Short mmCIF file of C-alpha atoms and ligand atoms in Angstrom, two decimals:
data_model
loop_
_atom_site.label_atom_id
_atom_site.label_comp_id
_atom_site.label_asym_id
_atom_site.label_seq_id
_atom_site.Cartn_x
_atom_site.Cartn_y
_atom_site.Cartn_z
CA UNK A 9 0.00 0.00 0.00
CA UNK A 10 1.23 3.50 -0.87
CA UNK A 11 2.45 5.57 2.09
CA UNK A 12 -0.05 8.33 1.33
CA UNK A 13 -2.97 5.89 1.41
CA UNK A 14 -1.69 4.46 4.68
CA UNK A 15 -1.39 7.97 6.11
CA UNK A 16 -4.95 8.67 5.08
CA UNK A 17 -6.30 5.50 6.75
CA UNK A 18 -4.20 5.68 9.92
CA UNK A 19 -4.91 9.41 10.10
CA UNK A 20 -8.66 8.79 10.01
CA UNK A 21 -8.24 6.17 12.74
CA UNK A 22 -6.40 8.68 14.95
CA UNK A 23 -9.13 11.28 14.64
CA UNK A 24 -11.05 9.81 17.64
CA UNK A 25 -8.34 11.02 19.92
CA UNK A 26 -8.84 14.58 21.15
CA UNK A 27 -5.65 16.57 21.39
CA UNK A 28 -7.31 19.89 20.83
CA UNK A 29 -7.26 19.55 17.07
CA UNK A 30 -10.32 19.74 14.88
CA UNK A 31 -10.53 18.90 11.23
CA UNK A 32 -10.50 22.20 9.41
CA UNK A 33 -12.31 22.88 6.18
CA UNK A 34 -9.89 25.78 5.92
CA UNK A 35 -7.10 23.32 5.10
CA UNK A 36 -9.04 22.17 2.08
CA UNK A 37 -9.83 25.75 1.18
CA UNK A 38 -6.14 26.49 1.42
CA UNK A 39 -5.57 24.02 -1.38
CA UNK A 40 -4.49 20.98 0.61
CA UNK A 41 -6.09 18.02 -1.15
CA UNK A 42 -8.96 16.23 0.60
CA UNK A 43 -6.91 13.05 0.70
CA UNK A 44 -4.41 14.86 2.92
CA UNK A 45 -6.75 16.79 5.15
CA UNK A 46 -7.90 13.85 7.27
CA UNK A 47 -4.58 13.54 9.01
CA UNK A 48 -3.80 17.26 9.22
CA UNK A 49 -5.45 19.12 12.09
CA UNK A 50 -5.31 22.85 12.58
CA UNK A 51 -4.73 23.33 16.31
CA UNK A 52 -4.06 27.07 16.11
CA UNK A 53 -7.06 27.73 18.36
CA UNK A 54 -5.67 25.53 21.13
CA UNK A 55 -2.51 25.44 23.15
CA UNK A 56 -1.03 22.89 20.74
CA UNK A 57 -0.96 25.92 18.47
CA UNK A 58 0.13 24.50 15.12
CA UNK A 59 -0.97 22.34 12.21
CA UNK A 60 -0.56 18.78 13.42
CA UNK A 61 -0.18 15.58 11.50
CA UNK A 62 -2.28 13.22 13.60
CA UNK A 63 -1.73 9.56 12.88
CA UNK A 64 -1.53 6.02 14.30
CA UNK A 65 1.61 3.91 14.06
CA UNK A 66 -0.63 0.84 13.82
CA UNK A 67 -4.39 0.18 13.79
CA UNK A 68 -4.56 -3.41 15.03
CA UNK A 69 -5.18 -3.92 18.73
CA UNK A 70 -5.08 -6.78 21.22
CA UNK A 71 -7.50 -4.97 23.59
CA UNK A 72 -11.27 -5.12 23.43
CA UNK A 73 -12.53 -1.55 24.07
CA UNK A 74 -16.15 -1.74 22.99
CA UNK A 75 -16.23 1.71 21.36
CA UNK A 76 -13.12 1.22 19.22
CA UNK A 77 -12.90 -0.03 15.68
CA UNK A 78 -9.24 -1.03 15.99
CA UNK A 79 -10.10 -4.41 17.51
CA UNK A 80 -13.08 -5.29 15.34
CA UNK A 81 -11.11 -7.44 12.90
CA UNK A 82 -13.20 -5.79 10.19
CA UNK A 83 -10.50 -3.55 8.84
CA UNK A 84 -7.23 -4.22 7.12
CA UNK A 85 -4.24 -4.27 9.49
CA UNK A 86 -1.91 -1.40 8.77
CA UNK A 87 1.35 -0.39 10.37
CA UNK A 88 4.07 2.16 9.72
CA UNK A 89 7.71 1.26 10.07
CA UNK A 90 9.41 4.03 12.07
CA UNK A 91 11.55 5.38 9.23
CA UNK A 92 8.66 5.31 6.78
CA UNK A 93 6.55 7.47 9.08
CA UNK A 94 9.37 9.79 10.15
CA UNK A 95 10.33 10.33 6.48
CA UNK A 96 6.73 11.02 5.43
CA UNK A 97 6.19 13.48 8.25
CA UNK A 98 9.44 15.26 7.36
CA UNK A 99 8.32 15.63 3.72
CA UNK A 100 5.04 17.26 4.82
CA UNK A 101 6.82 19.41 7.36
CA UNK A 102 9.43 20.63 4.90
CA UNK A 103 6.66 21.45 2.40
CA UNK A 104 5.15 23.70 5.10
CA UNK A 105 1.95 21.66 5.41
CA UNK A 106 2.37 20.59 9.03
CA UNK A 107 4.37 21.92 11.96
CA UNK A 108 3.94 19.18 14.53
CA UNK A 109 3.18 15.49 15.04
CA UNK A 110 0.58 13.73 17.18
CA UNK A 111 1.46 10.04 17.21
CA UNK A 112 -0.66 7.35 18.79
CA UNK A 113 -1.04 3.62 18.18
CA UNK A 114 -3.12 0.57 18.84
CA UNK A 115 -1.39 -2.12 20.92
CA UNK A 116 -0.37 -4.36 18.08
CA UNK A 117 1.22 -7.55 19.42
CA UNK A 118 2.38 -6.43 22.84
CA UNK A 119 2.78 -3.03 24.43
CA UNK A 120 6.59 -3.06 24.53
CA UNK A 121 6.88 -3.66 20.78
CA UNK A 122 4.23 -1.05 19.93
CA UNK A 123 5.86 1.55 22.18
CA UNK A 124 9.31 0.70 20.78
CA UNK A 125 8.03 1.72 17.34
CA UNK A 126 6.64 5.01 18.62
CA UNK A 127 9.92 5.75 20.41
CA UNK A 128 11.96 4.88 17.34
CA UNK A 129 9.81 7.07 15.07
CA UNK A 130 10.27 9.99 17.44
CA UNK A 131 13.99 9.31 17.81
CA UNK A 132 14.48 9.29 14.04
CA UNK A 133 12.53 12.52 13.74
CA UNK A 134 14.72 14.24 16.31
CA UNK A 135 18.11 12.72 15.46
CA UNK A 136 18.09 11.69 11.80
CA UNK A 137 15.67 14.30 10.38
CA UNK A 138 16.62 17.03 12.90
CA UNK A 139 13.02 18.00 13.64
CA UNK A 140 12.91 20.47 16.54
CA UNK A 141 9.18 21.23 16.50
CA UNK A 142 6.20 19.94 18.44
CA UNK A 143 5.80 16.20 19.09
CA UNK A 144 2.89 14.77 21.12
CA UNK A 145 3.22 11.04 21.85
CA UNK A 146 0.63 8.65 23.23
CA UNK A 147 1.39 6.42 26.22
CA UNK A 148 -0.40 3.12 25.70
CA UNK A 149 -2.13 1.26 28.53
CA UNK A 150 0.32 -1.05 30.41
CA UNK A 151 3.45 0.72 29.08
CA UNK A 152 6.46 -0.06 31.33
CA UNK A 153 7.99 2.81 33.31
CA UNK A 154 11.35 2.84 31.50
CA UNK A 155 9.54 3.21 28.16
CA UNK A 156 7.47 6.12 29.49
CA UNK A 157 10.72 7.90 30.33
CA UNK A 158 12.05 7.04 26.84
CA UNK A 159 8.94 8.57 25.23
CA UNK A 160 9.40 11.66 27.40
CA UNK A 161 12.95 12.13 25.98
CA UNK A 162 11.58 12.93 22.54
CA UNK A 163 8.15 14.45 23.26
CA UNK A 164 6.96 17.93 24.07
CA UNK A 165 3.81 16.37 25.40
CA UNK A 166 2.69 12.89 26.46
CA UNK A 167 -0.89 11.81 26.94
CA UNK A 168 -2.61 8.76 28.31
CA UNK A 169 -6.36 8.37 27.91
CA UNK A 170 -8.16 7.45 31.13
CA UNK A 171 -11.37 7.31 29.06
CA UNK A 172 -13.72 6.98 32.08
CA UNK A 173 -13.96 8.52 35.53
CA UNK A 174 -13.29 5.30 37.46
CA UNK A 175 -13.02 1.54 37.62
CA UNK A 176 -16.73 0.63 37.49
CA UNK A 177 -17.44 2.65 34.36
CA UNK A 178 -14.24 1.41 32.76
CA UNK A 179 -15.20 -2.23 33.18
CA UNK A 180 -18.36 -1.56 31.17
CA UNK A 181 -16.25 -0.60 28.17
CA UNK A 182 -13.87 -3.53 27.95
CA UNK A 183 -12.36 -6.49 29.80
CA UNK A 184 -8.65 -6.59 28.95
CA UNK A 185 -7.38 -3.53 30.83
CA UNK A 186 -7.28 -2.72 34.52
CA UNK A 187 -8.07 0.92 35.32
CA UNK A 188 -5.90 1.19 38.42
CA UNK A 189 -2.89 -0.75 37.24
CA UNK A 190 -2.82 -0.21 33.48
CA UNK A 191 -3.89 3.45 33.41
CA UNK A 192 -3.76 5.26 36.77
CA UNK A 193 -0.38 3.81 37.71
CA UNK A 194 1.06 4.83 34.30
CA UNK A 195 -0.37 8.34 34.70
CA UNK A 196 1.51 8.60 38.01
CA UNK A 197 4.73 7.60 36.23
CA UNK A 198 4.14 10.27 33.60
CA UNK A 199 3.56 12.72 36.46
CA UNK A 200 6.88 11.59 37.95
CA UNK A 201 8.64 12.30 34.63
CA UNK A 202 7.11 15.78 34.66
CA UNK A 203 8.12 16.45 38.28
CA UNK A 204 11.68 15.35 37.50
CA UNK A 205 11.84 17.87 34.67
CA UNK A 206 11.94 15.20 31.94
CA UNK A 207 8.73 16.36 30.25
CA UNK A 208 7.08 19.66 29.32
CA UNK A 209 3.45 18.64 29.77
CA UNK A 210 0.94 15.79 29.79
CA UNK A 211 -2.80 15.48 29.21
CA UNK A 212 -5.58 12.93 29.31
CA UNK A 213 -8.93 12.34 27.64
CA UNK A 214 -12.33 11.29 29.02
CA UNK A 215 -15.06 9.89 26.79
CA UNK A 216 -18.43 11.30 27.83
CA UNK A 217 -21.62 9.29 27.74
CA UNK A 218 -20.34 5.83 26.77
CA UNK A 219 -20.47 4.44 30.30
CA UNK A 220 -23.29 6.40 31.96
CA UNK A 221 -21.22 8.61 34.27
CA UNK A 222 -22.83 11.83 35.56
CA UNK A 223 -21.26 15.29 35.38
CA UNK A 224 -20.64 15.02 39.12
CA UNK A 225 -18.52 11.91 38.48
CA UNK A 226 -16.55 13.88 35.89
CA UNK A 227 -16.08 16.86 38.25
CA UNK A 228 -14.78 14.57 41.02
CA UNK A 229 -12.25 13.05 38.63
CA UNK A 230 -11.15 16.46 37.33
CA UNK A 231 -10.73 17.71 40.87
CA UNK A 232 -8.59 14.76 41.98
CA UNK A 233 -6.47 14.82 38.83
CA UNK A 234 -5.68 18.52 39.13
CA UNK A 235 -5.01 18.21 42.88
CA UNK A 236 -2.88 15.06 42.78
CA UNK A 237 -0.90 15.46 39.56
CA UNK A 238 0.69 18.13 37.37
CA UNK A 239 -1.73 17.28 34.55
CA UNK A 240 -1.84 20.14 32.05
CA UNK A 241 -5.41 19.62 30.92
CA UNK A 242 -8.25 17.18 30.31
CA UNK A 243 -9.84 16.72 26.89
CA UNK A 244 -13.45 15.64 26.62
CA UNK A 245 -14.79 13.60 23.79
CA UNK A 246 -18.57 13.19 23.44
CA UNK A 247 -19.22 9.53 22.65
CA UNK A 248 -20.20 8.79 19.03
CA UNK A 249 -21.03 5.18 18.14
CA UNK A 250 -18.82 3.74 15.45
CA UNK A 251 -20.16 1.21 12.98
CA UNK A 252 -18.69 -2.24 13.46
CA UNK A 253 -18.03 -1.81 17.20
CA UNK A 254 -19.85 -3.42 20.16
CA UNK A 255 -21.38 -0.04 21.03
CA UNK A 256 -22.56 0.82 17.53
CA UNK A 257 -26.18 1.00 18.72
CA UNK A 258 -25.57 3.04 21.86
CA UNK A 259 -26.97 6.56 21.79
CA UNK A 260 -24.47 9.26 20.95
CA UNK A 261 -23.58 11.96 23.48
CA UNK A 262 -24.31 15.61 22.74
CA UNK A 263 -21.28 17.76 21.95
CA UNK A 264 -22.86 20.38 24.20
CA UNK A 265 -21.92 18.27 27.23
CA UNK A 266 -18.25 18.46 26.31
CA UNK A 267 -18.66 22.21 25.83
CA UNK A 268 -20.14 22.53 29.35
CA UNK A 269 -17.30 20.55 30.88
CA UNK A 270 -14.70 22.63 29.05
CA UNK A 271 -16.33 25.70 30.58
CA UNK A 272 -16.12 24.09 34.03
CA UNK A 273 -12.50 23.13 33.44
CA UNK A 274 -11.77 26.77 32.56
CA UNK A 275 -13.52 28.02 35.69
CA UNK A 276 -11.41 25.70 37.84
CA UNK A 277 -8.08 26.36 36.13
CA UNK A 278 -8.28 30.03 35.16
CA UNK A 279 -10.88 31.55 37.50
CA UNK A 280 -9.85 29.54 40.56
CA UNK A 281 -13.28 28.00 41.28
CA UNK A 282 -13.10 25.01 43.62
CA UNK A 283 -14.96 21.70 43.40
CA UNK A 284 -17.68 22.77 45.86
CA UNK A 285 -18.44 25.88 43.83
CA UNK A 286 -18.67 24.22 40.40
CA UNK A 287 -20.92 21.54 41.91
CA UNK A 288 -23.50 24.28 42.52
CA UNK A 289 -24.17 24.40 38.77
CA UNK A 290 -25.51 20.81 38.72
CA UNK A 291 -29.18 19.86 38.71
CA UNK A 292 -30.83 17.10 40.78
CA UNK A 293 -29.63 14.48 38.33
CA UNK A 294 -26.03 15.58 38.97
CA UNK A 295 -25.78 17.03 35.45
CA UNK A 296 -25.51 20.47 33.92
CA UNK A 297 -28.64 19.77 31.87
CA UNK A 298 -29.20 22.28 29.07
CA UNK A 299 -27.29 25.10 30.73
CA UNK A 300 -25.45 27.30 28.25
CA UNK A 301 -23.40 29.32 30.73
CA UNK A 302 -22.13 27.27 33.68
CA UNK A 303 -20.77 30.30 35.55
CA UNK A 304 -24.22 31.89 35.40
CA UNK A 305 -25.84 28.69 36.76
CA UNK A 306 -23.35 28.59 39.62
CA UNK A 307 -24.03 32.25 40.46
CA UNK A 308 -27.81 31.68 40.52
CA UNK A 309 -27.32 28.85 43.00
CA UNK A 310 -24.98 30.86 45.21
CA UNK A 311 -27.13 33.89 46.10
CA UNK A 312 -25.34 34.66 49.39
CA UNK A 313 -22.30 35.79 47.42
CA UNK A 314 -24.16 38.58 45.65
CA UNK A 315 -24.47 41.48 45.09
CA UNK A 316 -20.73 42.06 44.81
CA UNK A 317 -19.66 45.64 45.49
CA UNK A 318 -17.36 46.44 42.57
CA UNK A 319 -15.66 49.22 44.54
CA UNK A 320 -14.57 47.00 47.41
CA UNK A 321 -14.68 43.36 46.30
CA UNK A 322 -11.57 41.21 46.07
CA UNK A 323 -10.33 39.88 42.72
CA UNK A 324 -11.71 36.41 43.65
CA UNK A 325 -15.16 37.85 44.38
CA UNK A 326 -15.21 39.80 41.11
CA UNK A 327 -14.29 36.65 39.19
CA UNK A 328 -17.44 34.93 40.50
CA UNK A 329 -19.67 37.49 38.75
CA UNK A 330 -21.12 36.41 35.36
CA UNK A 331 -19.85 38.81 32.71
CA UNK A 332 -16.58 39.59 34.53
CA UNK A 333 -13.50 37.73 33.27
CA UNK A 334 -9.89 37.84 34.53
CA UNK A 335 -8.99 40.92 32.44
CA UNK A 336 -12.17 42.78 33.45
CA UNK A 337 -11.60 41.98 37.14
CA UNK A 338 -8.03 43.28 36.97
CA UNK A 339 -9.15 46.46 35.20
CA UNK A 340 -11.84 47.10 37.81
CA UNK A 341 -9.28 46.82 40.62
CA UNK A 342 -6.88 49.15 38.77
CA UNK A 343 -9.42 51.79 37.78
CA UNK A 344 -11.27 52.01 41.12
CA UNK A 345 -8.00 53.04 42.79
CA UNK A 346 -8.15 56.26 40.75
CA UNK A 347 -11.91 56.77 40.84
CA UNK A 348 -14.78 54.79 42.36
CA UNK A 349 -17.47 53.44 40.00
CA UNK A 350 -20.83 55.17 40.39
CA UNK A 351 -22.92 53.90 37.48
CA UNK A 352 -22.88 50.44 35.85
CA UNK A 353 -22.23 51.95 32.43
CA UNK A 354 -18.81 53.17 33.64
CA UNK A 355 -17.76 49.49 33.82
CA UNK A 356 -17.97 49.14 30.04
CA UNK A 357 -14.44 50.48 29.58
CA UNK A 358 -13.06 47.63 31.72
CA UNK A 359 -14.31 45.03 29.24
CA UNK A 360 -17.07 43.77 31.57
CA UNK A 361 -20.31 42.56 29.91
CA UNK A 362 -22.49 44.93 31.91
CA UNK A 363 -25.81 43.44 30.82
CA UNK A 364 -24.73 40.05 32.16
CA UNK A 365 -23.13 41.35 35.35
CA UNK A 366 -25.61 44.02 36.47
CA UNK A 367 -27.91 41.75 38.49
CA UNK A 368 -24.97 40.46 40.51
CA UNK A 369 -23.18 43.72 41.37
CA UNK A 370 -23.66 47.06 43.03
CA UNK A 371 -21.90 50.42 43.02
CA UNK A 372 -22.25 53.32 45.45
CA UNK A 373 -25.24 54.56 43.52
CA UNK A 374 -26.68 51.68 41.60
CA UNK A 375 -28.15 48.26 42.23
CA UNK A 376 -30.19 46.35 39.69
CA UNK A 377 -32.90 43.73 40.11
CA UNK A 378 -32.30 41.06 42.69
CA UNK A 379 -30.91 37.68 41.60
CA UNK A 380 -34.19 36.15 42.75
CA UNK A 381 -35.67 37.68 39.59
CA UNK A 382 -33.97 34.80 37.69
CA UNK A 383 -35.15 32.04 39.98
S1 LIG B 419 -6.45 0.16 23.53
FE1 LIG B 419 -6.87 1.89 22.17
S2 LIG B 419 -6.63 1.09 20.09
FE2 LIG B 419 -6.81 -0.67 21.47
S3 LIG B 419 -8.98 -1.21 21.43
FE3 LIG B 419 -8.67 0.17 23.17
S4 LIG B 419 -9.07 2.24 22.37
FE4 LIG B 419 -8.79 0.87 20.60
#
């Protein structure tokens, strides 16, 4: 099989993995042929920040994850030899079509052999083809510790997909992997590599909706991961049934759920919300339901915090107000030192969305409707 055809097929197979990239029609518009675009992902709107070639080293797997097509036996087995893949990537990179590589793999015969191939591809890229750019490598379940440290030598980022929030849910999705030993333990080793300065960053992915977890389950997992490890971020992938897999008939998850959890993630990481606060946005079924703005939901369920006096509130208090972001909060603190705010409209110059914020704040002269108006 031609290398390009293999790239196309193993690129399609890698597209289930979220690394922040989305397939971009813009690539096609830019004149990159359709046959190429399935393995090129424009990540310029994420912190991967470049056009990535996203591809699998191999698509044949010994595991039995029920949502995955790589173990179905219904597709042709394909595998890249390390130099073949490193050479192909280099050709695309030198032609200016990609700037980075995201390399994952199925576990072909055993994990050591599959990881050896990933390591060797990355080594060739760095040493033979002198590639200095971005490389994101996947840690496979059950990878030995010494190989994780080998992967870290060549990668800017490693990731290992936890897929579910805990053991019980994980067992629903397959029988050949052990959540605690094969995933959590490996994540701790990746964390160790990061703490020892051997790695720039690492991430994980959770599939939403395949195993019936609630948003509360997801929040608990996010909280423990961010507290216990140096994890850079969590990607969420709304479950979509794939034809030919054991879960092909299971209902797909709405993308909106992933969007809500990304908002929550942002509130925890950037705004400094804690677990107890974000939990306030959940409904009785421990889900965010149809909420469009999670911060707004949290504020509605936390009435004792409001109204916030913009002339005296701390930065943390300002950040709890819907319509006030980190830049707006900083500007308010800066500008009120020179002159106190009297009217809401004066807040416009700080970047605050006044219409959104006005029911949650007060100034010396002005106070809008009570929050109870929303309830
Ligand atoms: S380990 Fe990965 S490639 Fe293998 S079956 Fe599971 S999800 Fe698919």
